[in-house]
Coordinates of C-alpha atoms in Angstrom, one line a residue:
X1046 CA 32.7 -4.9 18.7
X1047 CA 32.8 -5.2 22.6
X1048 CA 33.1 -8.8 23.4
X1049 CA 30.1 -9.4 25.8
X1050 CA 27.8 -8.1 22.4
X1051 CA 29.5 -10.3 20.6
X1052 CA 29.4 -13.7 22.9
X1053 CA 25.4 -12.2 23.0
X1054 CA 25.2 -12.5 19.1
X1055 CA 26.6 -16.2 18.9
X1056 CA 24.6 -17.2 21.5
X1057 CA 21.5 -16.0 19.8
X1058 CA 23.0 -17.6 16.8
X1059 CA 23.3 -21.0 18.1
X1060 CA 20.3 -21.1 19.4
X1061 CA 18.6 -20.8 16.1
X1062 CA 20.1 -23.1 14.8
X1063 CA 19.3 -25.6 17.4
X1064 CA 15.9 -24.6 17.1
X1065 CA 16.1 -25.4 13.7
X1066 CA 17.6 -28.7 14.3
X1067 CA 14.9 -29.6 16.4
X1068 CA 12.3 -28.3 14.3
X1069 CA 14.1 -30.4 11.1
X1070 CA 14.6 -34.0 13.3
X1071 CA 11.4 -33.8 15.4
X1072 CA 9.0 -33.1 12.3
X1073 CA 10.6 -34.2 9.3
X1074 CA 11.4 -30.9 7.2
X1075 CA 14.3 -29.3 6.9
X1076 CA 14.5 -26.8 9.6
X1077 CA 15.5 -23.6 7.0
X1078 CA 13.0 -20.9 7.6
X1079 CA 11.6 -18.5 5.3
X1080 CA 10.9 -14.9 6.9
X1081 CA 7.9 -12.8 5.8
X1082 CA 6.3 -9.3 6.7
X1083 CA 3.1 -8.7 7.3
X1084 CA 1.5 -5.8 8.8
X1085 CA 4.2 -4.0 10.4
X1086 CA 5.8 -7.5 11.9
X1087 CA 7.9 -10.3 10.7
X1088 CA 7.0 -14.0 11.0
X1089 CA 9.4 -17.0 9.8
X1090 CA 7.3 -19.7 8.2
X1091 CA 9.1 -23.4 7.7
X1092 CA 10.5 -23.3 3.9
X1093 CA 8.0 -25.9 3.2
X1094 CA 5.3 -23.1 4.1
X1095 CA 3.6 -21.9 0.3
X1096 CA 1.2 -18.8 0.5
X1097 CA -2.2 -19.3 -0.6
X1098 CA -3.5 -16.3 0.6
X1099 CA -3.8 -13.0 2.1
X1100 CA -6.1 -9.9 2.8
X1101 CA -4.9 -6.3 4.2
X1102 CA -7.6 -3.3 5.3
X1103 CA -5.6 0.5 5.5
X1104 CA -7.9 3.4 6.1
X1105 CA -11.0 1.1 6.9
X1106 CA -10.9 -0.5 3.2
X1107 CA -9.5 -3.4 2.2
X1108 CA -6.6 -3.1 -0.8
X1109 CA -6.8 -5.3 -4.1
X1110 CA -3.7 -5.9 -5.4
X1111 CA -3.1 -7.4 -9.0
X1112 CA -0.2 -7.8 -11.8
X1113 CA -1.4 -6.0 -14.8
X1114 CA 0.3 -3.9 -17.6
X1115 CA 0.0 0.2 -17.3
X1116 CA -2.5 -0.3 -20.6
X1117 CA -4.5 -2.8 -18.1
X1118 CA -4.2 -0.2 -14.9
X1119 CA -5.3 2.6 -17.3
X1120 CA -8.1 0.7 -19.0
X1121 CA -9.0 -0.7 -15.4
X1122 CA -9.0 3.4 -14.2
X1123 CA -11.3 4.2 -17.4
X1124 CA -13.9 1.7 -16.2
X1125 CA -14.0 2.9 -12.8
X1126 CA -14.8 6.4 -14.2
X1127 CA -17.2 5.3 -16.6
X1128 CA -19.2 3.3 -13.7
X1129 CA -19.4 6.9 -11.6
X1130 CA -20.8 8.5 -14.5
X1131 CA -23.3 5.8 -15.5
X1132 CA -26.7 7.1 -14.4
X1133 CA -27.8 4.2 -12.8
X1134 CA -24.9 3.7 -10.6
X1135 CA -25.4 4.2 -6.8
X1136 CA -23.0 6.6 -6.4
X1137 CA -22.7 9.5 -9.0
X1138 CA -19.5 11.0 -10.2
X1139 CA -18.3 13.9 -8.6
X1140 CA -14.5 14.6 -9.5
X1141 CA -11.0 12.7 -10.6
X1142 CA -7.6 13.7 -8.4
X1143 CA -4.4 13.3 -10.6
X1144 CA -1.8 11.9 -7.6
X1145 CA 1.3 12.3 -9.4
X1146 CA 1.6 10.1 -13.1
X1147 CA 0.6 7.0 -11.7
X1148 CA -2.2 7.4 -9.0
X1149 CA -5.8 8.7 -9.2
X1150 CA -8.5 9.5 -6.4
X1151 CA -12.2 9.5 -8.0
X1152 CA -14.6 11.0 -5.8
X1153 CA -18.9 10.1 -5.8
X1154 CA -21.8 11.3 -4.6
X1155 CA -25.8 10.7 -3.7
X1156 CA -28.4 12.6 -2.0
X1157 CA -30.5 10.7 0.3
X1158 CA -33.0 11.3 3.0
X1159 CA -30.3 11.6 5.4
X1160 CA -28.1 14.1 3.3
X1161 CA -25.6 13.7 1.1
X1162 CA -22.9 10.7 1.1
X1163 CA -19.5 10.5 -0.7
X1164 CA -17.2 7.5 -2.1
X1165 CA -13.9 7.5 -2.6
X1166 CA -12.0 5.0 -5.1
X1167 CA -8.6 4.9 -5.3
X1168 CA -5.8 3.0 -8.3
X1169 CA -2.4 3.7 -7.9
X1170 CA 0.4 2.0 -10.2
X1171 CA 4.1 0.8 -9.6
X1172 CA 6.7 -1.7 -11.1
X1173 CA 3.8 -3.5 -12.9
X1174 CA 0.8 -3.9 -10.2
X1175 CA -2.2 -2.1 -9.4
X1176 CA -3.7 -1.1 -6.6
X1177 CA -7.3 -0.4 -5.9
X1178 CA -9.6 0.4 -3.1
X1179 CA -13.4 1.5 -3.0
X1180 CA -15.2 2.3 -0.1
X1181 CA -18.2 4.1 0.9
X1182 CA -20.3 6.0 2.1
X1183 CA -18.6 8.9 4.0
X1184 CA -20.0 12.0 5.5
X1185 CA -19.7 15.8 3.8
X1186 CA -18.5 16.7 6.9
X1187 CA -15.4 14.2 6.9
X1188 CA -14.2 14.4 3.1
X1189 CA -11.9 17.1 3.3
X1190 CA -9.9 14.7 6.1
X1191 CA -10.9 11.7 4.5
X1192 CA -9.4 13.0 0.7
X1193 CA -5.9 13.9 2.6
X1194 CA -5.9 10.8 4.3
X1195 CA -6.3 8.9 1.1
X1196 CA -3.9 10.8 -1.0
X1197 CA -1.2 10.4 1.4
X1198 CA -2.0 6.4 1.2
X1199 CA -1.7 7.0 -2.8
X1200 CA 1.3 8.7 -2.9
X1201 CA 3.1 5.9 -0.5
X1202 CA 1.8 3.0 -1.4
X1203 CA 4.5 0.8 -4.1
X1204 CA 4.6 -2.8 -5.3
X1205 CA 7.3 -4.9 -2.4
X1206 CA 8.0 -8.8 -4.0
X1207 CA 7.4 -11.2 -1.3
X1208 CA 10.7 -11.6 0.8
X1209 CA 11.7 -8.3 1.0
X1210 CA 11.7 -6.4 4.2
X1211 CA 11.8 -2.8 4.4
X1212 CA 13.6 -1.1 6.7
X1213 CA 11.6 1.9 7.2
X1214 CA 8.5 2.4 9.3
X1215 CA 5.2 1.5 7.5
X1216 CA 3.0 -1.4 6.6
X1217 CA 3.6 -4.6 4.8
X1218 CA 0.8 -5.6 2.1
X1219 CA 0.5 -9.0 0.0
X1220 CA 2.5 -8.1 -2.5
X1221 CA 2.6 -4.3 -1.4
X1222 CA 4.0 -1.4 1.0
X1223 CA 2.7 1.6 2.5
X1224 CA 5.6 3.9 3.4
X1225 CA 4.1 5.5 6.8
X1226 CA 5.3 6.3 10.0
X1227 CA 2.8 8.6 11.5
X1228 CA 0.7 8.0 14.5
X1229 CA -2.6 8.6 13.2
X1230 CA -5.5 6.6 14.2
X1231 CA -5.2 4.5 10.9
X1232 CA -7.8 1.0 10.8
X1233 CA -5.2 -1.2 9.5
X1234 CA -5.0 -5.3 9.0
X1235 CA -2.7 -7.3 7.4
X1236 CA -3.1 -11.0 7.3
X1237 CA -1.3 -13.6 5.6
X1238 CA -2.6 -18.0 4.6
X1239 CA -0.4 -20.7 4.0
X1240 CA -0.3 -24.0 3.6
X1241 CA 2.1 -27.1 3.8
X1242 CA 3.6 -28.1 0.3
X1243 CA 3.7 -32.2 1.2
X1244 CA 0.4 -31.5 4.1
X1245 CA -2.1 -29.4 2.2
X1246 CA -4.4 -29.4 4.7
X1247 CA -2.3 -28.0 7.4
X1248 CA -3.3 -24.1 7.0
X1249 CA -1.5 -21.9 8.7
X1250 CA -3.1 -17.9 9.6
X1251 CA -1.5 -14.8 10.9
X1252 CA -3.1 -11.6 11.1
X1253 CA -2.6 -8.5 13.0
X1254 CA -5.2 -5.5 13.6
X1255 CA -4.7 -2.1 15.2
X1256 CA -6.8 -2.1 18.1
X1257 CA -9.3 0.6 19.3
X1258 CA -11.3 -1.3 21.9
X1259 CA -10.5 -3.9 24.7
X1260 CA -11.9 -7.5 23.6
X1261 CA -12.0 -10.5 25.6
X1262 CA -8.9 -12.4 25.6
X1263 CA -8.1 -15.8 24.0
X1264 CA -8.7 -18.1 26.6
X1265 CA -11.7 -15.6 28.2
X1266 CA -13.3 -16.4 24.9
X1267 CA -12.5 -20.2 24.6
X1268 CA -14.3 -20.4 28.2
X1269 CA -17.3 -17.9 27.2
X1270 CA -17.5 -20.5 24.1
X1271 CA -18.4 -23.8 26.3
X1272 CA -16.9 -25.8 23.8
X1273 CA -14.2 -27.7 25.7
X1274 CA -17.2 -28.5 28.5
X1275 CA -19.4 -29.8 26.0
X1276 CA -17.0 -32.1 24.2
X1277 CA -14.5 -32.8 27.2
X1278 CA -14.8 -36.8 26.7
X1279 CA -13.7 -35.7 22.7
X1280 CA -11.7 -32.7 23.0
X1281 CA -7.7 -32.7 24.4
X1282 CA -6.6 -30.0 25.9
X1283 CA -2.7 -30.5 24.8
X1284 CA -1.8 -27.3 26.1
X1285 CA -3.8 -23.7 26.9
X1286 CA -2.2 -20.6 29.3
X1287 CA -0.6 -17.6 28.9
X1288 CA 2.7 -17.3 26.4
X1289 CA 4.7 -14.0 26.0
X1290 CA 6.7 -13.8 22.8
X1291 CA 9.5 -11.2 22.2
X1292 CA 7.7 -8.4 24.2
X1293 CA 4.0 -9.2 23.8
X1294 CA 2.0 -11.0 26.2
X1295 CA -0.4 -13.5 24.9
X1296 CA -2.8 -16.4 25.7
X1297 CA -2.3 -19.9 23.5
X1298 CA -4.4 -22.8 23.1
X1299 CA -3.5 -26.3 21.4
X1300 CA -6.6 -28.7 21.6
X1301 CA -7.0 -32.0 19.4
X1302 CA -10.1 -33.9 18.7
X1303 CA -11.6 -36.4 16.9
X1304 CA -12.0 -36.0 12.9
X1305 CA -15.5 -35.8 10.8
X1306 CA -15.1 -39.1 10.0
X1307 CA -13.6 -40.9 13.2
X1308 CA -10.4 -42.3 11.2
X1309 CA -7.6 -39.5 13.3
X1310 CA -7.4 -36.3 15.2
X1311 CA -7.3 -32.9 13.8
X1312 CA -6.1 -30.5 15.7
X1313 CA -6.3 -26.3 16.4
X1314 CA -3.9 -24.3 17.3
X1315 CA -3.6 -21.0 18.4
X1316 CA -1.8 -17.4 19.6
X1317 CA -3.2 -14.3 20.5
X1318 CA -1.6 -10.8 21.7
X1319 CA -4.2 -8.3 22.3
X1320 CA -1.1 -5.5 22.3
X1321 CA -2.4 -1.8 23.0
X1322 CA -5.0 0.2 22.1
X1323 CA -4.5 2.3 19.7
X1324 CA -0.8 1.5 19.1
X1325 CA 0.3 0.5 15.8
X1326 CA 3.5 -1.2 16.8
X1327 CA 1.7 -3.1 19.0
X1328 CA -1.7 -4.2 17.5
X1329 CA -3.7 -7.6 17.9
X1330 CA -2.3 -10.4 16.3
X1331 CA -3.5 -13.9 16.1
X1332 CA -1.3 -17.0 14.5
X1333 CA -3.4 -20.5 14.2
X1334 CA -2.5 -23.5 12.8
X1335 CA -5.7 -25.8 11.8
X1336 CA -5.4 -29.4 10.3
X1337 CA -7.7 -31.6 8.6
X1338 CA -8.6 -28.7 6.4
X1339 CA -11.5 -30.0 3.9
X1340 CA -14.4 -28.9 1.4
X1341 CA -17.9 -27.8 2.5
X1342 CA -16.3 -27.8 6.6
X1343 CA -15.7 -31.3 6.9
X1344 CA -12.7 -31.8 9.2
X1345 CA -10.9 -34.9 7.9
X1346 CA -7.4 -36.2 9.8
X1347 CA -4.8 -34.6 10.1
X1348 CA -1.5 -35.8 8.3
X1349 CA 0.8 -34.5 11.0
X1350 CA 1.1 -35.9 14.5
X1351 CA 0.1 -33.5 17.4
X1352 CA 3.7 -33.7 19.0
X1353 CA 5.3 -33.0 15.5
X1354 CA 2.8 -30.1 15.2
X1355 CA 3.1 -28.2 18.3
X1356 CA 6.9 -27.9 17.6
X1357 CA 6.1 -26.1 14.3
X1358 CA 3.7 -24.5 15.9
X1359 CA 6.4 -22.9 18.7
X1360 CA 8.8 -21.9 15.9
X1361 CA 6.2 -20.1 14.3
X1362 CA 5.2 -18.4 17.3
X1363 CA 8.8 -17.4 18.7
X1364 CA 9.9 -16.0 15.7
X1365 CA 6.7 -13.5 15.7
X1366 CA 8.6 -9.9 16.2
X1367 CA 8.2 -5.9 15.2
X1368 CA 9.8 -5.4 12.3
X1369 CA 13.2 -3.4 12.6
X1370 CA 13.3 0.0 11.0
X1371 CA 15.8 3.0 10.4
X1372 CA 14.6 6.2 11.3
X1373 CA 14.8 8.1 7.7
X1374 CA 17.6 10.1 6.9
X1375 CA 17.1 14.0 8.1
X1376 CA 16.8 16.7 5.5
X1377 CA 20.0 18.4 4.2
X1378 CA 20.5 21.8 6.5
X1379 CA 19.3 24.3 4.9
X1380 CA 21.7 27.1 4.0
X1381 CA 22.4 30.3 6.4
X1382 CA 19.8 32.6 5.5
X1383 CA 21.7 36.3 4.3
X1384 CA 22.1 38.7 6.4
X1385 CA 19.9 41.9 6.8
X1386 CA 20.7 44.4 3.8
X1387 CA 19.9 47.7 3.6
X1388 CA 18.7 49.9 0.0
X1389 CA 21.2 49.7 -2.2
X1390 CA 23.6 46.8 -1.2
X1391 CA 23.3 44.0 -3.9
X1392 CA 21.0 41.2 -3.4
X1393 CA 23.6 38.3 -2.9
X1394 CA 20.1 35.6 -3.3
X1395 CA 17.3 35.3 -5.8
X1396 CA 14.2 34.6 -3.4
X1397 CA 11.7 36.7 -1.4
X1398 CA 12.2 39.5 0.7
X1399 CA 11.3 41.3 3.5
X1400 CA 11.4 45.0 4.0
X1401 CA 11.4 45.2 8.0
X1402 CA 10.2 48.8 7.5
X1403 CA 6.8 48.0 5.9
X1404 CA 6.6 44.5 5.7
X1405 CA 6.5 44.4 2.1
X1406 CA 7.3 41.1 0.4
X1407 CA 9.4 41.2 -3.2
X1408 CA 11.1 38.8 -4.8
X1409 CA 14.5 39.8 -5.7
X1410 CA 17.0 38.5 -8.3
X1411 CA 20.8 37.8 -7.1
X1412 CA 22.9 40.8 -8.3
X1413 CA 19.6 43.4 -8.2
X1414 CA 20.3 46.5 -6.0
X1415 CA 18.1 46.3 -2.7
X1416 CA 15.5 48.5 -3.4
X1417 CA 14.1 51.3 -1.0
X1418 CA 11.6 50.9 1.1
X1419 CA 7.8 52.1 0.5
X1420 CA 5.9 54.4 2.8
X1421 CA 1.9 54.6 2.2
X1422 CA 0.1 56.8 4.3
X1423 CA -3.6 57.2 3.7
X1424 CA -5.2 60.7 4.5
X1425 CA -7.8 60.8 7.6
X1426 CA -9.4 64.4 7.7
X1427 CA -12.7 64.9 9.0
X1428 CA -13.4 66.5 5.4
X1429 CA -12.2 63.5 3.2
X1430 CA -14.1 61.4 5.6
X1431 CA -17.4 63.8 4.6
X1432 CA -16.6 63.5 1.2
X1433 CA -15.7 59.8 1.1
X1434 CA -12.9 60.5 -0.5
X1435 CA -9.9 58.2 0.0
X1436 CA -6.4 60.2 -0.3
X1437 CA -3.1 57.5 -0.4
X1438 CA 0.3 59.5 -0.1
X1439 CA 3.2 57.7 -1.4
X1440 CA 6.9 58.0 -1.0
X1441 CA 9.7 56.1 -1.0
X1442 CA 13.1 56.5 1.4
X1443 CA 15.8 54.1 3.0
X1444 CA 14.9 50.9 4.3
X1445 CA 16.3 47.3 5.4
X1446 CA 15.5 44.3 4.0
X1447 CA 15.5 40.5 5.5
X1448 CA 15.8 37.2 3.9
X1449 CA 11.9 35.7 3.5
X1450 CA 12.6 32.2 1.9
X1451 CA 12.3 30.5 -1.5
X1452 CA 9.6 32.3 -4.2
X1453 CA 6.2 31.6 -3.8
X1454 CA 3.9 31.1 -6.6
X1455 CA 3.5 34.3 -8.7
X1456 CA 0.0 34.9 -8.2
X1457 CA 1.2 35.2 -4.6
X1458 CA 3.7 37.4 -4.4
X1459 CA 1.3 40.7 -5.3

């Protein structure tokens, strides 16, 4: 390893852990880190961090995820077909899609006033979780797309346990993966909720969205809101301006005010990228930290000082980064197709053929003399065309005959 990469590396390594030093003596935990994925990004949350939460939307519908038993996913399948094909049910049942053993697309219908809508459900099992989507309603027009769309999604989607990070391109779930590295104008959100183990009412959000359309910006909204006008002998501005993390460029705000009850502060903070449209490495992603978090909105103290916060807060932030993938491994090269034969040499493959002569297609078994090629020629007289009469003239004679790939299905091949 060239030494200036490696004096790079240390570097980077000591200053993580100095981060975490801080992080552990100015706030009272530990300083270890615990990384999770989410969306297609990585975030480290402090160890004391424990999810409570978490909601993803692929394909503009949002994914259930649940532990069950394959007699549970099949039972749960059962019920979903049953409910198409009850009569009172808004949408009708229209047809079931077998996606390999373990995934099924079921496909609705009504007629309206407007014309006829579709939904689409999905369940797909793996490792001992289900997953299950149902959306609606979709155009006629757009269910050919839509059903490829969704069986792609079927047939990628797998169970991923909490800490573990893929290394190839797609989209972390709760609890889940999508295996997916095309550029397809997808509607996908990922977004994950904690909470402090010994501070439950520190909650702590991150969420990224694909972006289609430019929205205001963090701080454009915080001034359209009024809010820090309105309550500036309350509210504290403790820190607000643009931040850029890693690559993205963002906006930040840290503000403190007074609790519900007047006995502390509570305080909000919060991150925002607005990335690029229509980028899925770069989407919008928001990370807030609220305190004080109560029952029926009230806002009671906080149990973390505002200093001790906003340096959580910055090691949550900095550590917010796309999530490193291999590219996946090519295909094995295919082997040199034979060479052109001519009638009579000996098939040395067992596929389909080409007769360059004619353009007929056969399939040909390795050993099997190359067969000659055969002529059709179909009679034309003014006196057959009188008639109607339709003479075909066969005969057979030398031809040559080129390598046409692996066999097709039968019924093709006449």
């Amino acid at each position: 390893m060239p030494a200036a990469r490696l004096n790079g590396l240390l570097c980077l390594a000591l200053l993580n852990l100095m981060t975490l030093s801080t992080l552990a003596t100015e706030t009272g935990m530990d300083g270890r880190m615990k990384t999770y994925c989410f969306g297609r990004h990585l975030v480290d949350m402090p160890r004391e961090a424990q999810m409570i939460g978490g909601q993803n939307e692929y394909l503009g519908t949002q994914i259930n995820a649940e532990k069950m038993t394959r007699e549970a996913f099949a039972q749960l399948v059962e019920n979903g077909i049953a409910k198409r094909k009850q009569v009172e049910d808004l949408y009708a049942y229209d047809k079931e899609i077998a996606i390999g053993d373990n995934g099924v697309i079921v496909l609705g219908f009504r007629d309206a006033s407007r014309g006829r809508a579709h939904s689409i459900d999905t369940f797909k099992f793996d490792k001992g979780w289900g997953f299950v989507t149902s959306s609606d309603p979709y155009r006629s027009e757009k269910m050919d797309s839509l059903t490829e769309k969704f069986t792609r999604y079927v047939k990628a989607v797998r169970y991923r346990p909490e800490y573990d990070i893929p290394k190839v391109p797609g989209v972390c779930l709760v609890n889940g993966f999508i295996a997916n590295g095309e550029n397809t104008k997808i509607y996908e959100t990922a977004a994950l909720q904690f909470n402090l183990k010994d501070n439950p009412d520190v909650v702590i959000r991150i969420e990224s969205e694909r972006s289609y359309r430019k929205w205001p910006s963090l701080l454009e909204k915080l001034k359209e809101s009024g809010i820090l006008k309105k309550y500036a002998n309350k509210i504290k501005n403790v820190r607000s301006g643009k931040r850029e993390v890693n690559g993205m460029h963002g906006e930040e705000f840290l503000l403190a005010f007074p609790s519900d009850d007047q006995t502390g502060t509570a305080q909000d903070f919060t991150w925002e990228t607005q990335g690029e449209l229509d980028n899925p490495d770069k989407p919008t992603i928001q990370l807030s930290i609220t305190t004080g978090e109560g029952v029926f909105g009230v806002t009671a103290a906080s149990s973390i000082e505002t200093a001790k916060l906003v340096k959580i807060f910055d090691a949550i932030v900095g550590s917010i980064r796309l999530r490193p993938t291999e590219e996946p491994a090519p295909p094995p090269p295919q082997s040199k197709a034979p060479p052109t034969l001519g009638s009579g040499d000996a098939c040395p493959r067992t596929g389909l053929w080409r007769c360059l002569e004619t353009g007929e297609k056969r399939r040909l078994a390795e050993g099997q003399p190359m067969p000659e090629a055969r002529y059709t020629k179909v009679a034309r007289g003014w006196l057959n065309r009188l008639r109607g009469v339709r003479e075909v003239f066969s005969h057979a004679g030398p031809g040559h005959w080129k390598w046409a790939g692996e066999t097709p299905p039968v019924a093709s091949l006449e």
